[in-house]
Amino acid sequence: MYREDEDDWCCYDTLTGHESTVWSITFDKTGDRLASCSDDKTVKIWQAYHPGNHEGVATSGDNPKWKCICTMSGHHSRTIFDIDWSQSGIIATAAGDNAIRVFQEDPSTADARNEPSFALSVTEENAHTQDVNSVAWNPKHPEILASASDDNVVKLWTYVVT
């Protein structure tokens, strides 16, 4: 993580935990959570713990400390290339298995801040005929998801909450 330091940028935290190349990251709407996806076929959720946090996580100066609070695995069979966190809190992933997957956080989790649980809500197998490289939620219409692929196609999807 970097922050501006006068007229330069300095690294104030390094997030480690993936076992291979990290392809994409996305913040939630609060900016206090970050999701990352990797060649290791996992999604990791990171939480920012600000100085004086109730959990007692040590911080340095005015900077938050970022900690991995959740790992999602076993959903994709190949590299996860992209991830996007919608304004409504839904996470979409794009992967080399030609699929798009959508995850929702379980609101009934006892300690959602420090140990959230995410459930797979939709899998669109063969969303494209080749690797899905990118996904993006529409900020004005939160039910619309765009995807892009090696098959030279961009698709628009409508996500319906059931």
Short mmCIF file of C-alpha atoms in Angstrom, two decimals:
data_model
loop_
_atom_site.label_atom_id
_atom_site.label_comp_id
_atom_site.label_asym_id
_atom_site.label_seq_id
_atom_site.Cartn_x
_atom_site.Cartn_y
_atom_site.Cartn_z
CA MET A 1 0.00 0.00 0.00
CA TYR A 2 1.27 3.45 -0.89
CA ARG A 3 0.43 6.89 0.40
CA GLU A 4 1.48 10.35 -0.67
CA ASP A 5 4.37 11.75 1.35
CA GLU A 6 4.78 15.43 0.50
CA ASP A 7 5.66 15.33 -3.23
CA ASP A 8 6.46 11.61 -3.42
CA TRP A 9 4.86 8.23 -2.76
CA CYS A 10 6.01 5.80 -0.08
CA CYS A 11 5.05 2.21 0.70
CA TYR A 12 3.46 1.85 4.14
CA ASP A 13 2.23 -1.76 4.00
CA THR A 14 2.79 -4.91 1.95
CA LEU A 15 0.04 -7.51 1.71
CA THR A 16 1.39 -11.05 1.49
CA GLY A 17 -0.50 -14.32 1.34
CA HIS A 18 -1.04 -15.34 -2.26
CA GLU A 19 1.15 -18.18 -3.55
CA SER A 20 1.49 -16.87 -7.11
CA THR A 21 0.97 -13.81 -9.31
CA VAL A 22 -1.71 -11.40 -8.10
CA TRP A 23 -3.65 -10.28 -11.17
CA SER A 24 -6.17 -7.79 -9.86
CA ILE A 25 -7.40 -5.90 -6.81
CA THR A 26 -10.57 -3.97 -6.00
CA PHE A 27 -11.76 -1.92 -3.03
CA ASP A 28 -15.22 -2.16 -1.52
CA LYS A 29 -17.32 1.02 -1.41
CA THR A 30 -15.99 1.98 2.05
CA GLY A 31 -12.34 1.73 1.03
CA ASP A 32 -11.63 -0.29 4.19
CA ARG A 33 -11.71 -3.66 2.46
CA LEU A 34 -9.74 -4.88 -0.51
CA ALA A 35 -10.22 -8.05 -2.56
CA SER A 36 -7.38 -9.63 -4.54
CA CYS A 37 -7.32 -12.49 -7.04
CA SER A 38 -4.43 -14.62 -8.16
CA ASP A 39 -2.88 -17.28 -10.34
CA ASP A 40 -3.18 -19.47 -7.21
CA LYS A 41 -6.96 -19.63 -7.90
CA THR A 42 -7.89 -17.84 -4.69
CA VAL A 43 -9.63 -14.62 -3.73
CA LYS A 44 -8.44 -12.92 -0.57
CA ILE A 45 -10.31 -10.27 1.39
CA TRP A 46 -8.18 -7.75 3.27
CA GLN A 47 -9.37 -5.45 6.07
CA ALA A 48 -7.85 -2.09 7.02
CA TYR A 49 -7.33 -1.69 10.76
CA HIS A 50 -6.94 1.99 11.56
CA PRO A 51 -4.95 3.38 14.51
CA GLY A 52 -6.86 2.87 17.75
CA ASN A 53 -8.95 -0.01 16.31
CA HIS A 54 -11.08 -2.02 18.78
CA GLU A 55 -9.36 -5.27 17.82
CA GLY A 56 -5.99 -4.09 19.08
CA VAL A 57 -4.21 -4.62 15.74
CA ALA A 58 -0.92 -2.72 15.87
CA THR A 59 -0.51 0.09 13.36
CA SER A 60 2.37 2.40 12.42
CA GLY A 61 1.82 6.14 12.73
CA ASP A 62 -1.39 7.31 11.07
CA ASN A 63 -1.42 4.43 8.60
CA PRO A 64 -3.83 1.50 8.77
CA LYS A 65 -2.58 -2.08 8.94
CA TRP A 66 -4.07 -4.40 6.30
CA LYS A 67 -4.75 -8.03 7.27
CA CYS A 68 -6.17 -10.96 5.30
CA ILE A 69 -9.49 -11.86 6.91
CA CYS A 70 -10.91 -14.35 4.39
CA THR A 71 -9.68 -16.67 1.63
CA MET A 72 -12.06 -18.09 -0.97
CA SER A 73 -10.77 -21.13 -2.84
CA GLY A 74 -12.02 -24.15 -4.74
CA HIS A 75 -14.37 -22.23 -7.00
CA HIS A 76 -12.21 -21.70 -10.12
CA SER A 77 -10.18 -24.43 -11.80
CA ARG A 78 -7.76 -22.00 -13.48
CA THR A 79 -6.19 -18.58 -12.87
CA ILE A 80 -8.49 -15.81 -11.63
CA PHE A 81 -7.56 -12.81 -13.78
CA ASP A 82 -9.91 -10.11 -12.55
CA ILE A 83 -12.17 -9.17 -9.69
CA ASP A 84 -14.63 -6.34 -9.11
CA TRP A 85 -16.53 -5.35 -5.97
CA SER A 86 -19.86 -3.68 -6.73
CA GLN A 87 -21.28 -0.66 -4.91
CA SER A 88 -23.91 -3.04 -3.48
CA GLY A 89 -21.25 -5.34 -2.00
CA ILE A 90 -21.25 -8.16 -4.55
CA ILE A 91 -17.97 -9.59 -5.86
CA ALA A 92 -17.53 -10.89 -9.42
CA THR A 93 -14.53 -12.86 -10.69
CA ALA A 94 -13.22 -13.59 -14.19
CA ALA A 95 -11.01 -16.59 -14.85
CA GLY A 96 -9.13 -18.78 -17.29
CA ASP A 97 -11.79 -21.48 -16.92
CA ASN A 98 -14.06 -19.36 -19.19
CA ALA A 99 -16.40 -18.72 -16.26
CA ILE A 100 -17.70 -15.77 -14.28
CA ARG A 101 -18.54 -16.27 -10.64
CA VAL A 102 -20.47 -13.99 -8.29
CA PHE A 103 -20.11 -14.03 -4.49
CA GLN A 104 -22.21 -12.42 -1.76
CA GLU A 105 -21.21 -11.83 1.82
CA ASP A 106 -23.23 -13.69 4.44
CA PRO A 107 -24.74 -10.92 6.61
CA SER A 108 -25.47 -13.35 9.47
CA THR A 109 -21.77 -14.07 10.13
CA ALA A 110 -21.09 -13.47 13.84
CA ASP A 111 -17.87 -11.44 13.33
CA ALA A 112 -18.33 -10.09 9.80
CA ARG A 113 -15.66 -7.41 10.24
CA ASN A 114 -12.85 -9.79 11.18
CA GLU A 115 -14.02 -13.16 9.82
CA PRO A 116 -16.50 -12.59 7.00
CA SER A 117 -18.02 -15.43 5.03
CA PHE A 118 -18.76 -15.19 1.31
CA ALA A 119 -21.04 -17.58 -0.54
CA LEU A 120 -20.94 -18.41 -4.23
CA SER A 121 -24.28 -17.18 -5.56
CA VAL A 122 -23.87 -17.62 -9.33
CA THR A 123 -21.57 -19.50 -11.67
CA GLU A 124 -21.81 -18.75 -15.38
CA GLU A 125 -19.89 -21.66 -16.90
CA ASN A 126 -18.70 -20.97 -20.44
CA ALA A 127 -19.54 -17.29 -20.08
CA HIS A 128 -17.11 -16.92 -22.98
CA THR A 129 -15.48 -19.42 -25.33
CA GLN A 130 -12.01 -18.51 -24.04
CA ASP A 131 -10.40 -17.05 -20.90
CA VAL A 132 -12.45 -14.32 -19.22
CA ASN A 133 -9.96 -11.50 -18.60
CA SER A 134 -12.04 -8.75 -17.07
CA VAL A 135 -15.26 -8.03 -15.19
CA ALA A 136 -16.73 -4.67 -14.14
CA TRP A 137 -19.94 -3.70 -12.37
CA ASN A 138 -21.84 -0.72 -13.73
CA PRO A 139 -21.73 2.04 -11.06
CA LYS A 140 -25.10 3.52 -12.11
CA HIS A 141 -26.94 0.23 -12.64
CA PRO A 142 -25.63 -2.16 -9.98
CA GLU A 143 -27.30 -5.20 -11.54
CA ILE A 144 -25.27 -4.92 -14.78
CA LEU A 145 -21.93 -6.70 -15.08
CA ALA A 146 -19.64 -6.42 -18.10
CA SER A 147 -17.11 -9.10 -19.05
CA ALA A 148 -14.31 -9.25 -21.62
CA SER A 149 -12.49 -12.26 -23.00
CA ASP A 150 -9.77 -13.65 -25.24
CA ASP A 151 -12.65 -14.56 -27.58
CA ASN A 152 -12.70 -10.88 -28.72
CA VAL A 153 -16.11 -10.30 -27.15
CA VAL A 154 -17.50 -7.99 -24.46
CA LYS A 155 -20.73 -9.20 -22.87
CA LEU A 156 -23.22 -7.44 -20.62
CA TRP A 157 -24.99 -9.50 -17.96
CA THR A 158 -27.93 -8.75 -15.70
CA TYR A 159 -27.48 -10.06 -12.16
CA VAL A 160 -30.74 -10.90 -10.46
CA VAL A 161 -30.71 -11.36 -6.69
CA THR A 162 -32.81 -14.38 -5.75
#
